[in-house]
Tab-separated table of C-alpha atoms in Angstrom:
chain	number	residue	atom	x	y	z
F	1282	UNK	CA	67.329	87.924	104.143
F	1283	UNK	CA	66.118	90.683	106.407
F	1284	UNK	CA	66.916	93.298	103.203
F	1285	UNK	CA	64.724	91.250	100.587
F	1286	UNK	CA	61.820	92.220	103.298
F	1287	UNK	CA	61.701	95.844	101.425
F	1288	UNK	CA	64.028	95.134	98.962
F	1289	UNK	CA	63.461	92.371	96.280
F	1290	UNK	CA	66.565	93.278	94.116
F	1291	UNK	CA	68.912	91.013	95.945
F	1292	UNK	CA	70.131	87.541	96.960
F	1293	UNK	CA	72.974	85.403	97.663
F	1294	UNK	CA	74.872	83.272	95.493
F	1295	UNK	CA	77.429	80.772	97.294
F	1296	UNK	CA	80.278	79.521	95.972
F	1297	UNK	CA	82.676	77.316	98.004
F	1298	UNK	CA	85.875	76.682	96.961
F	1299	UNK	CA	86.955	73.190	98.742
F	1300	UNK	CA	84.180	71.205	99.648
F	1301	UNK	CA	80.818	70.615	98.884
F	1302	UNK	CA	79.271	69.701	101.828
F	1303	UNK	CA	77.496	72.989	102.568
F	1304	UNK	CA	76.509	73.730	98.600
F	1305	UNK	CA	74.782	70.225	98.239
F	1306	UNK	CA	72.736	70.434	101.768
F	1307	UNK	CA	71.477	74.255	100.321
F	1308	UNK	CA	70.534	72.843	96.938
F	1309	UNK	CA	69.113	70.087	98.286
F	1310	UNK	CA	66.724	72.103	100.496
F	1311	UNK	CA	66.136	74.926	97.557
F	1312	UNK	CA	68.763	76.898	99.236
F	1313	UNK	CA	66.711	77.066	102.303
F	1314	UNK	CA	68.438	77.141	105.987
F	1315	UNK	CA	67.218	77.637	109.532
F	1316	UNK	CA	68.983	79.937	111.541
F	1317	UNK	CA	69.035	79.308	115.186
F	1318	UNK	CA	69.296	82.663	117.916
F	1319	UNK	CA	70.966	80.636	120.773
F	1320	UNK	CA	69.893	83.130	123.660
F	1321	UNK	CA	68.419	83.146	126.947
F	1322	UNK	CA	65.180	83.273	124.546
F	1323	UNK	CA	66.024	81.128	121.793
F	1324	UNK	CA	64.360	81.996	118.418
F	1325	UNK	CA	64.888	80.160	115.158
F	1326	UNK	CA	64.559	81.954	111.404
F	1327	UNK	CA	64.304	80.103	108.114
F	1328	UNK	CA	66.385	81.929	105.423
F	1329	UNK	CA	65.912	82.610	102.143
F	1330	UNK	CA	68.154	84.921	100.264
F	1331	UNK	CA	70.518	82.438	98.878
F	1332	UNK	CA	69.899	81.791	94.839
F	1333	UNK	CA	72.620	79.518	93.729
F	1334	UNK	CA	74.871	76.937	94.986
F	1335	UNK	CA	78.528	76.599	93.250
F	1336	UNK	CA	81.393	73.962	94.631
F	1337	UNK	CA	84.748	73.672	93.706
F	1338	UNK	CA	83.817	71.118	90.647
F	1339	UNK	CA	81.886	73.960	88.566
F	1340	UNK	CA	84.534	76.474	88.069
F	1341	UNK	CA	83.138	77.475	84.835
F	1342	UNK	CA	80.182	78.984	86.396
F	1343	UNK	CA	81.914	80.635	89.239
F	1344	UNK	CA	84.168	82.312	86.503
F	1345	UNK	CA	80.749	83.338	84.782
F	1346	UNK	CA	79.216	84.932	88.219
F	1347	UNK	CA	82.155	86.952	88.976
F	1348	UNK	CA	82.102	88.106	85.557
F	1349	UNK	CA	78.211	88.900	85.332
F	1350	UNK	CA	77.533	92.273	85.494
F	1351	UNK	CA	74.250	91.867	87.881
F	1352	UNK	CA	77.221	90.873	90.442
F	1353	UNK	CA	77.627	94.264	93.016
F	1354	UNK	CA	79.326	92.773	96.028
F	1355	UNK	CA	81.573	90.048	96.525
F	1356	UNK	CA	82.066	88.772	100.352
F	1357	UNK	CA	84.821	86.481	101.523
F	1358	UNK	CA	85.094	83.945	104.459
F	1359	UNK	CA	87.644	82.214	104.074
F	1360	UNK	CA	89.903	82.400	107.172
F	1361	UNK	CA	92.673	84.181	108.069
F	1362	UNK	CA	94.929	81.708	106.461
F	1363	UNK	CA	92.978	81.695	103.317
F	1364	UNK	CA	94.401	85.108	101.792
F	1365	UNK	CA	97.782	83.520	101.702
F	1366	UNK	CA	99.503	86.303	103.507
F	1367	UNK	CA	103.048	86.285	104.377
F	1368	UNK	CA	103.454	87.341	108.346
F	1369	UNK	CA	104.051	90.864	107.160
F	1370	UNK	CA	100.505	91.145	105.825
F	1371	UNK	CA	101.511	91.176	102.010
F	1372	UNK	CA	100.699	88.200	99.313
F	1373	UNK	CA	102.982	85.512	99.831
F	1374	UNK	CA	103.780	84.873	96.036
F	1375	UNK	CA	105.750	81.974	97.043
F	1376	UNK	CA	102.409	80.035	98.503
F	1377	UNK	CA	101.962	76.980	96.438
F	1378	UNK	CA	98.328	78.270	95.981
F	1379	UNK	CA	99.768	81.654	94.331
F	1380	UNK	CA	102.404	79.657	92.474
F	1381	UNK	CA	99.778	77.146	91.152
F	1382	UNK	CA	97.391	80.198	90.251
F	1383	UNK	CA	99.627	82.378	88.504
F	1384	UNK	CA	101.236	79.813	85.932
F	1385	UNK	CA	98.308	80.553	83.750
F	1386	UNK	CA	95.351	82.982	83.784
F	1387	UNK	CA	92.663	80.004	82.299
F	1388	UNK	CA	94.281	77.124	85.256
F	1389	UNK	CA	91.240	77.122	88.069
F	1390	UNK	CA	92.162	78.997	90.784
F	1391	UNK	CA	93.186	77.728	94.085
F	1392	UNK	CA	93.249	80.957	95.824
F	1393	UNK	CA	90.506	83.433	96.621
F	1394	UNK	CA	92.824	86.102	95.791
F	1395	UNK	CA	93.438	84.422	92.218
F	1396	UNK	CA	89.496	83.830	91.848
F	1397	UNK	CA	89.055	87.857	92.724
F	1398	UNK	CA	91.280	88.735	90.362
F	1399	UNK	CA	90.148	86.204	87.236
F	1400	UNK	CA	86.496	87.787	87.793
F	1401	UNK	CA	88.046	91.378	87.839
F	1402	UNK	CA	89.977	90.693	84.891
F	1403	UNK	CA	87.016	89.451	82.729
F	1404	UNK	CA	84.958	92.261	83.492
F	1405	UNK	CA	87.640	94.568	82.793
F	1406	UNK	CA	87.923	93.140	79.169
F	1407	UNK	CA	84.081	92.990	78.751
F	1408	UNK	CA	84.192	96.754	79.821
F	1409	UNK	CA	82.222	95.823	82.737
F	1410	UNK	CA	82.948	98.136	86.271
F	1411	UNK	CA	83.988	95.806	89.059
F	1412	UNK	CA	82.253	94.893	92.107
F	1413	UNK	CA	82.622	95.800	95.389
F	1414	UNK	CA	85.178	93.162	97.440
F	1415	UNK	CA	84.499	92.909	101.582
F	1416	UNK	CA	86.888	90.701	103.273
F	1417	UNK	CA	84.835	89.358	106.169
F	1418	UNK	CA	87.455	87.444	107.980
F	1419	UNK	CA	89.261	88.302	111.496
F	1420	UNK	CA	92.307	90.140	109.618
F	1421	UNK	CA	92.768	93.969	110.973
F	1422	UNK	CA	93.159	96.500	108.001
F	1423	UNK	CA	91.458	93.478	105.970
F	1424	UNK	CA	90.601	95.958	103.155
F	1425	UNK	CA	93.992	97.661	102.828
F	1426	UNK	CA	95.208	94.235	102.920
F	1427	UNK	CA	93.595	92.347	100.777
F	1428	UNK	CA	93.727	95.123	98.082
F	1429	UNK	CA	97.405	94.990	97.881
F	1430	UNK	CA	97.491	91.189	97.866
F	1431	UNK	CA	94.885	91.777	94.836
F	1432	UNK	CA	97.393	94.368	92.829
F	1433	UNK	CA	100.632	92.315	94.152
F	1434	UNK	CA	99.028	89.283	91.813
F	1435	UNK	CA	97.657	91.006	88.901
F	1436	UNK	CA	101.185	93.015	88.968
F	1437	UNK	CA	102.971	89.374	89.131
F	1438	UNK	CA	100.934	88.288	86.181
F	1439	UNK	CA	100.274	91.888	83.921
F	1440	UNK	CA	101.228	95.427	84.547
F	1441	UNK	CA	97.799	97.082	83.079
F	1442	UNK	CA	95.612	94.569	85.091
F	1443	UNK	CA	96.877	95.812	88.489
F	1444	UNK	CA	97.335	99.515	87.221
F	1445	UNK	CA	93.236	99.356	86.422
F	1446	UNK	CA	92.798	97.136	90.003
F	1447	UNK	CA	94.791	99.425	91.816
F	1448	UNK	CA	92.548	102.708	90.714
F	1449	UNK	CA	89.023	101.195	90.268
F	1450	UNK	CA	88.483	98.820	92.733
F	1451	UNK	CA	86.701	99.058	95.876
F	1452	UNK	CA	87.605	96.680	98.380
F	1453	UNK	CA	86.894	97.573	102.017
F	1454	UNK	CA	87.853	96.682	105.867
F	1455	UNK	CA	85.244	95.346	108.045
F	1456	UNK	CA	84.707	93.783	111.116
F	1457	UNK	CA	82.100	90.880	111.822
F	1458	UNK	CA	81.602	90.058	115.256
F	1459	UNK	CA	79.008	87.283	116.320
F	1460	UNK	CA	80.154	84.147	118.648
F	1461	UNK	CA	78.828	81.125	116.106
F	1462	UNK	CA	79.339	77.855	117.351
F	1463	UNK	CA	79.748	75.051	114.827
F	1464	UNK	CA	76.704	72.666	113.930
F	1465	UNK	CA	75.873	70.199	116.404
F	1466	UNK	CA	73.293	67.483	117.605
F	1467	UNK	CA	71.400	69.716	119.622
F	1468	UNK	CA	71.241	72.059	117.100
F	1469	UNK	CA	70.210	69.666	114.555
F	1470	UNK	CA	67.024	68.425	117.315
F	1471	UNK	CA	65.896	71.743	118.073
F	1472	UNK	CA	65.214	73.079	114.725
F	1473	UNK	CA	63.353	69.689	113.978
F	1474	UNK	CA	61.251	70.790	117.064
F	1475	UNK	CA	60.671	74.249	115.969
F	1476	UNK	CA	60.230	73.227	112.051
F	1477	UNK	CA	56.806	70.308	113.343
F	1478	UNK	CA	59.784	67.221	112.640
F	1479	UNK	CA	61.711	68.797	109.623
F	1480	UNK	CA	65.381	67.946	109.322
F	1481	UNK	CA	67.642	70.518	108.179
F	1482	UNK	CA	70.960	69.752	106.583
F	1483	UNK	CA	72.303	73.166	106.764
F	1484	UNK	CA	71.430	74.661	109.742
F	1485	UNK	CA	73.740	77.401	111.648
F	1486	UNK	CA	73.669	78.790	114.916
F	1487	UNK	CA	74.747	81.994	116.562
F	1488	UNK	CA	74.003	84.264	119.983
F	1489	UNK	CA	71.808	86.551	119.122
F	1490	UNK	CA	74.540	90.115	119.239
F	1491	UNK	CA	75.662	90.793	115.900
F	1492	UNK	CA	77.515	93.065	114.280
F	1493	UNK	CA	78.790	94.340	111.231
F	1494	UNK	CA	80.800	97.530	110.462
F	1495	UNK	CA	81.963	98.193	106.981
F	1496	UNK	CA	84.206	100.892	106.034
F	1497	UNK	CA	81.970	103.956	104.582
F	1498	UNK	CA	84.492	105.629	102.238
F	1499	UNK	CA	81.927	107.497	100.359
F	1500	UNK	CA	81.370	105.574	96.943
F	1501	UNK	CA	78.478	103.516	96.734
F	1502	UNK	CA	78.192	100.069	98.094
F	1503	UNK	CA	75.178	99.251	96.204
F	1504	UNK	CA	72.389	96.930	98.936
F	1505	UNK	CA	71.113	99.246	101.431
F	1506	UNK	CA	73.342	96.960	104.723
F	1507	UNK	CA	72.990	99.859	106.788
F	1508	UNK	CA	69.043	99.654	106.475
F	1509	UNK	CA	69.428	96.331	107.949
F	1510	UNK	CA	71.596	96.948	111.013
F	1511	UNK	CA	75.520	97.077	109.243
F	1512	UNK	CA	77.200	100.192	110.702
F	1513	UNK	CA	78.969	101.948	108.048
F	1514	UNK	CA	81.887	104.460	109.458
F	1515	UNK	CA	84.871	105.931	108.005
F	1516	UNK	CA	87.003	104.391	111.393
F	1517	UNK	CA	86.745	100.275	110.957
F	1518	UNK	CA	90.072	100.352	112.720
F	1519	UNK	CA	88.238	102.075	116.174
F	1520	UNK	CA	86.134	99.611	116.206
F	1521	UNK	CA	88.783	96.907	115.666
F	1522	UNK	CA	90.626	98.089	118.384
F	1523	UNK	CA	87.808	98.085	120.654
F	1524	UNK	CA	86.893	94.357	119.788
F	1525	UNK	CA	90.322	93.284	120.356
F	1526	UNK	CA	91.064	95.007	123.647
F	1527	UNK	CA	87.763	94.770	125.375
F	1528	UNK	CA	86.073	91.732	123.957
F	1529	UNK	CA	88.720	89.479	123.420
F	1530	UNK	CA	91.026	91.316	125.718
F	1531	UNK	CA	88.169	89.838	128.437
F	1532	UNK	CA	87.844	86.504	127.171
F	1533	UNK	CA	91.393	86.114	127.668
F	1534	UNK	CA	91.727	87.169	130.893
F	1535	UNK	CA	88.433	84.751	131.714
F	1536	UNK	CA	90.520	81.699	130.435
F	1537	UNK	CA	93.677	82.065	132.167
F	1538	UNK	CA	91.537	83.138	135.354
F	1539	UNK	CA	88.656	80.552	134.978
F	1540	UNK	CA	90.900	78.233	134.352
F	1541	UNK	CA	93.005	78.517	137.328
F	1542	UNK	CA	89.660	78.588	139.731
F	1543	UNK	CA	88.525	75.583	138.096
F	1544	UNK	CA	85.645	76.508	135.018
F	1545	UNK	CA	85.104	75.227	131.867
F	1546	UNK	CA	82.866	77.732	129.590
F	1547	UNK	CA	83.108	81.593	129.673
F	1548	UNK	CA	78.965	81.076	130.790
F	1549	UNK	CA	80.057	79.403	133.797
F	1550	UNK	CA	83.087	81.297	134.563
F	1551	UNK	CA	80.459	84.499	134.605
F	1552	UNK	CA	78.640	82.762	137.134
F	1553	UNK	CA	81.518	83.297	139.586
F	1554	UNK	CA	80.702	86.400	140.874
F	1555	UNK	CA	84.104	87.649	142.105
F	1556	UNK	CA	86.117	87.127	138.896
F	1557	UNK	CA	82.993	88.784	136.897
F	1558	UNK	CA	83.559	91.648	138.940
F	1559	UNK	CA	87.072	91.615	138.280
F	1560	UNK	CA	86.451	91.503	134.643
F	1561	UNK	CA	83.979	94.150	134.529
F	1562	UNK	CA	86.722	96.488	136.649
F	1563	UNK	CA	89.253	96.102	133.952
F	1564	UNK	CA	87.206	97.237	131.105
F	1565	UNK	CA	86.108	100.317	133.124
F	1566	UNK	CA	89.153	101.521	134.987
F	1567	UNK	CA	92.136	100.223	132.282
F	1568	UNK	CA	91.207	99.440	129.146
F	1569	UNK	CA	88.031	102.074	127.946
F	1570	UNK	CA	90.252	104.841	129.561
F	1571	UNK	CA	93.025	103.447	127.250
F	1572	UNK	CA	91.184	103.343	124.216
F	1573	UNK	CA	91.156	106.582	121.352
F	1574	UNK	CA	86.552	107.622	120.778
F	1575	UNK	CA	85.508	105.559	118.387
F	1576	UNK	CA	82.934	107.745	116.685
F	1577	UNK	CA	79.858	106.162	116.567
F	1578	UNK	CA	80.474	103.629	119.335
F	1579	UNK	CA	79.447	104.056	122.883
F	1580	UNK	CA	82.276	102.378	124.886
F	1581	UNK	CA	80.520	101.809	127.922
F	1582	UNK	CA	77.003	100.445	126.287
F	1583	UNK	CA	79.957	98.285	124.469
F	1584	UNK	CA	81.084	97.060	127.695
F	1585	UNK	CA	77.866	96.554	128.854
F	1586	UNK	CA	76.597	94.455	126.110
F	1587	UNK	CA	79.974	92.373	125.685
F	1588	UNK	CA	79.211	91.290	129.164
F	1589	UNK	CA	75.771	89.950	128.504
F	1590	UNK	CA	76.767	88.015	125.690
F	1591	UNK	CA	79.462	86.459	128.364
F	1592	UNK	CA	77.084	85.471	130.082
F	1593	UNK	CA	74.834	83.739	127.554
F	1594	UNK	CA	73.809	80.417	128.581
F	1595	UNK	CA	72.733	79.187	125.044
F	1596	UNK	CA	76.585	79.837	124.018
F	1597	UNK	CA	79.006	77.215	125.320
F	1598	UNK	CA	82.415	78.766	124.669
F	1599	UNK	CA	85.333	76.657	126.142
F	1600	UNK	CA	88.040	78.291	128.172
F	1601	UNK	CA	90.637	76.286	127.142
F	1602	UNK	CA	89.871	76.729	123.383
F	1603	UNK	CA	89.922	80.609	124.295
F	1604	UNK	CA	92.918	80.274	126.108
F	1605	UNK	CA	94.979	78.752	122.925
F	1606	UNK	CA	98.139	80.878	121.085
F	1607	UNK	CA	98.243	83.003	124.102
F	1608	UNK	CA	101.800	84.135	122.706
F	1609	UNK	CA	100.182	85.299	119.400
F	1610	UNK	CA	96.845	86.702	121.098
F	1611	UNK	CA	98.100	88.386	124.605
F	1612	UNK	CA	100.391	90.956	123.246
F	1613	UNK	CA	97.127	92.877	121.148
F	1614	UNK	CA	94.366	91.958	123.209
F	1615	UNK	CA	95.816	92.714	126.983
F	1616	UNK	CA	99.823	94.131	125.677
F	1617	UNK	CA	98.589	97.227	124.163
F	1618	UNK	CA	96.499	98.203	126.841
F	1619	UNK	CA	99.534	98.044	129.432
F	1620	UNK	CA	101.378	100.008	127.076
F	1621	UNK	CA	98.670	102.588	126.409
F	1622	UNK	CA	98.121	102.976	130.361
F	1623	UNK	CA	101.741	103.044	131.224
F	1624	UNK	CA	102.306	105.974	128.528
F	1625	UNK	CA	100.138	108.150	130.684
F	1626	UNK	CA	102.036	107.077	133.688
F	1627	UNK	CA	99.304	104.695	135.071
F	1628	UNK	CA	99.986	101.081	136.156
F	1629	UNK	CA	96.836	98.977	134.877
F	1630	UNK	CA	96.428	96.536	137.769
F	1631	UNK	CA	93.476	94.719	136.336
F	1632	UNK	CA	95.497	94.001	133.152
F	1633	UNK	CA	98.279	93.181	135.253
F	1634	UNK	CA	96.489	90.502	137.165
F	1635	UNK	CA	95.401	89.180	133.876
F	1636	UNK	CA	99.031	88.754	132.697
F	1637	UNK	CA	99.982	87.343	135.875
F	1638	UNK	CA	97.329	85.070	135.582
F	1639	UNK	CA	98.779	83.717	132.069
F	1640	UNK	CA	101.937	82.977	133.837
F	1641	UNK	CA	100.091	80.868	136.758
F	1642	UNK	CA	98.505	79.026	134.113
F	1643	UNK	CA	101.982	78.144	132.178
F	1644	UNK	CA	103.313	77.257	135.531
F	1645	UNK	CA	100.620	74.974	136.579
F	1646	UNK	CA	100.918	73.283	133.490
F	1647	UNK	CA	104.367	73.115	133.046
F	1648	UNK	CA	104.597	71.544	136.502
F	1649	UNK	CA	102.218	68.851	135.464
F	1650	UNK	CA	103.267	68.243	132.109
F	1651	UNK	CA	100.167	68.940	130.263
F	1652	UNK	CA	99.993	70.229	127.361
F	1653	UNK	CA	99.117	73.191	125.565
F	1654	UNK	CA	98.098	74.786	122.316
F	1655	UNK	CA	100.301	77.437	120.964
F	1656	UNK	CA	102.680	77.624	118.501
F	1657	UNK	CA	105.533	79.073	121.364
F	1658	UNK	CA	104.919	76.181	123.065
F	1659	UNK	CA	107.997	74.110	123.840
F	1660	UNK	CA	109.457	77.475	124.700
F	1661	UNK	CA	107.150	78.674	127.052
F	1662	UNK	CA	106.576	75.223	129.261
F	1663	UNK	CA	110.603	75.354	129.117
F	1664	UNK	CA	110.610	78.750	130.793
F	1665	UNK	CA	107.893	77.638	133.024
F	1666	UNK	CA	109.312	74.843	134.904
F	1667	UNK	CA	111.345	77.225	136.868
F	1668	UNK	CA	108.478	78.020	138.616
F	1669	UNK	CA	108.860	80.989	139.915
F	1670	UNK	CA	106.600	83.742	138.781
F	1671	UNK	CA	109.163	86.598	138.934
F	1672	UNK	CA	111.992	84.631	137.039
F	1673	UNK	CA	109.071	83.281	134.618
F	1674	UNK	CA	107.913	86.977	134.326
F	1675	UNK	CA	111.440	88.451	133.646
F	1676	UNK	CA	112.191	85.549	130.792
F	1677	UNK	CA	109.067	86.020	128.677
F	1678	UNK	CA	109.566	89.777	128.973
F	1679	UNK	CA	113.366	89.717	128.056
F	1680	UNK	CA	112.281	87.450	124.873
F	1681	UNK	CA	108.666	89.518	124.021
F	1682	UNK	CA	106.304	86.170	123.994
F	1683	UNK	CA	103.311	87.201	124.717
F	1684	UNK	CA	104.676	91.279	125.991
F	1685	UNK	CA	104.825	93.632	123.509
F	1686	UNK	CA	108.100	94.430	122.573
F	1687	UNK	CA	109.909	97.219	124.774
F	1688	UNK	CA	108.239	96.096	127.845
F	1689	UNK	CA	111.277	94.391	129.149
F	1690	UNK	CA	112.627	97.709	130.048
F	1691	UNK	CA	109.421	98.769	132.344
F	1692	UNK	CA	110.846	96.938	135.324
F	1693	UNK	CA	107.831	98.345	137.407
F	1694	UNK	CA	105.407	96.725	135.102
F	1695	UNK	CA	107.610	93.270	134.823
F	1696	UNK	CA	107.823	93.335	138.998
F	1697	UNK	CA	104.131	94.303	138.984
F	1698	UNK	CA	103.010	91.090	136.784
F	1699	UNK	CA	105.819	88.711	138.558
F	1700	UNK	CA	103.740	89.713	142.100
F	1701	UNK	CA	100.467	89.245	140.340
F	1702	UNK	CA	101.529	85.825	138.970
F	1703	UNK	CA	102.482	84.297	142.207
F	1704	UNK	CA	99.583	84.935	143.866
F	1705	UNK	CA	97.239	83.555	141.073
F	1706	UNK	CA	99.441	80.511	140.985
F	1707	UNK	CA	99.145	80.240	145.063
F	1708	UNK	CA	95.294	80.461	144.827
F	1709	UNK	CA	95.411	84.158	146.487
F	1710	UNK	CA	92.461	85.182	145.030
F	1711	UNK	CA	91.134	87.610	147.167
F	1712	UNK	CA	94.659	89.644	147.632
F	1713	UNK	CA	94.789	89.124	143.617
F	1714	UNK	CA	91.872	91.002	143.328
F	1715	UNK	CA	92.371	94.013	146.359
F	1716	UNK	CA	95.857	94.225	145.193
F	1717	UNK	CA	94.465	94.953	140.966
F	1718	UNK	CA	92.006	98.170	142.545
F	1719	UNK	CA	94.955	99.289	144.480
């Protein structure tokens, strides 16, 4: 929207592939949306750069927008899950969305990756060049992965398809960062406010920080997105890596310790000065030493502004939704910053803490029976009814849930966490804290 200001050339068309609900609220309202800044002051936009509205009943007309040659960019949200990738990151040809969508090149696709490649393969035949792909989901090395899941199914399906894929097209990694909480009914009452009494079927909502960083790999991306704040670099990974270890490497740590000193929200968990503090230590003293230059990025100013959007009262971010699939999350967000510190012979304590405070948190609900979210789960509550921090420490580390692997031969570091998790779990605070500067 911002780009049509000084450049008319371009809009959106949407195309959803599974339910309608969004498409029929934008066509209703001439694919017109309010978005909603939810910050200390809140601002609301009404946007205007989407054209057409496709659901997964007019496949026809998808099939004749990928194919049109006015189409430069296509952009995918679909999930994680969506890209029907095996664990190891390449196309799992054995999804019953791949199966379905390879079994004949005119069935309707049921996978993004099949859609992609039916629009690449019409222009192809039409001798028209292919658009640009950008993944836009929370996948690292999204370009480099989704371009092999693109050339694994034209490959499955014809040899000359993938050949031309797999030397013409441009698909590129990104990273979108921007905390956007789902629709609600406060959302829905303060746009009516700020629109004189005008409901809005399609409204959205987000904190005001955003930021998108597309991989610049020299060839033409065709819109100007870096004239309207996108950060184009050749190093999508640095920035990745700086995300995942100080952002959400953070918000972890502000779950399992919020948690344990009785918060809800990451807002309110801010609020409490000491752990804030604590927070803010980590990032400076273990994790931005840790991390490679990012070129481009100022680390600290990073820091800075990550912990402003913590503290965001117009965002209400649950702990305990944060503090979900710990065993898939803690080994990249808080596991390769021990590593990285204990390869240059430093002991981390603030990350430390933080993984002692994951074990306190097992333990106290293991002792209480309550549940949690995480796919390890019957595992970890088993190890956690022993109780004791040390033992607890020693088993996760031996089996790598939630540790990198290799860690279970740093006995300094396992000792170090063990000591960490017993006082979070006895409410030691304060030594917690002393002991993670020490």
């Amino acid at each position: 929207d911002a780009l049509l200001d000084h450049d008319p050339r371009w809009g959106i068309a949407a195309v959803s592939m599974r339910s309608r609900v969004t498409v029929d609220a934008l066509a209703a309202q001439d694919g017109l949306y309010t978005l909603a800044i939810r910050d200390a002051a809140p601002s609301f936009r009404v946007i205007g750069a989407h054209r057409r509205f496709l659901g997964p009943s007019e496949a026809a007309e998808t099939r004749a927008l990928l194919a049109d040659p006015a189409v430069m960019l296509v952009t995918t949200t679909v999930t994680e899950k969506g890209y029907c990738l095996a664990p190891d990151g390449t196309l799992d040809l054995a999804h019953p969305d791949v199966v379905h969508d390879l079994t004949d090149p005119a069935v309707t696709p049921a996978s993004v990756v099949g859609w992609i490649v039916a629009g690449l393969a019409a222009r192809r035949a039409a001798g028209v060049a292919p658009f640009v792909v950008l993944p836009c989901d929370n996948l690292a090395s999204n370009g480099a992965k989704i371009r092999a899941a693109l050339v694994a199914f034209a490959r499955a399906r014809d040899e000359t398809l993938a050949d031309w894929i797999e030397a013409t097209v441009d698909v590129r990694s990104t990273m979108v960062d921007s905390i956007t909480p789902a629709a609600d009914e406060a959302l829905g009452r303060d746009v009516a406010a700020a629109l004189g009494g005008l409901a809005d079927g399609a409204a959205v909502q987000r904190e005001a920080f955003a930021q998108w960083v597309i991989e610049d790999n020299g060839r033409p991306l065709g819109p100007d997105l870096a004239s309207v704040g996108a950060t184009l670099t050749p190093d999508v990974a640095g920035y990745e890596r700086a995300k995942l270890r100080i952002l959400n490497g953070a918000h972890s740590t502000l779950a399992y310790a919020g948690l344990l000193r009785g918060h809800a929200s990451v807002a309110e968990a801010m609020r409490d000065e000491a752990l804030a503090g604590f927070v803010d230590a980590m990032i400076a003293r273990d994790i931005i030493p840790a991390l490679p230059p990012v070129p481009g990025l100022d680390l600290d100013a990073y820091r800075a502004a990550v912990l402003d959007r913590f503290r965001n009262p117009g965002i209400v971010h649950r702990l305990d939704q944060i503090a979900q699939d710990g065993s898939q999350k803690l080994p990249y967000r808080l596991g390769d910053t021990l590593a990285a510190n204990r390869a240059a012979g430093r002991m981390p304590g603030h990350v430390v803490a933080a993984l002692g405070c994951w074990i306190a948190f097992l333990i106290a609900r293991a002792v209480t029976d309550t549940a949690i979210v995480d796919p390890k789960s019957e595992r970890l509550l088993g190890i956690a009814r022993g109780g004791d921090p040390a033992a607890v420490t020693r088993a996760l580390a031996d089996e790598a849930i939630g540790f990198l692997p290799g860690l279970a031969s740093d006995e300094a570091a396992v000792a170090a966490i063990g000591d960490a998790a017993a006082l979070a779990r006895d409410g030691e605070w304060d030594r917690l804290f002393a002991a993670a500067c020490s």
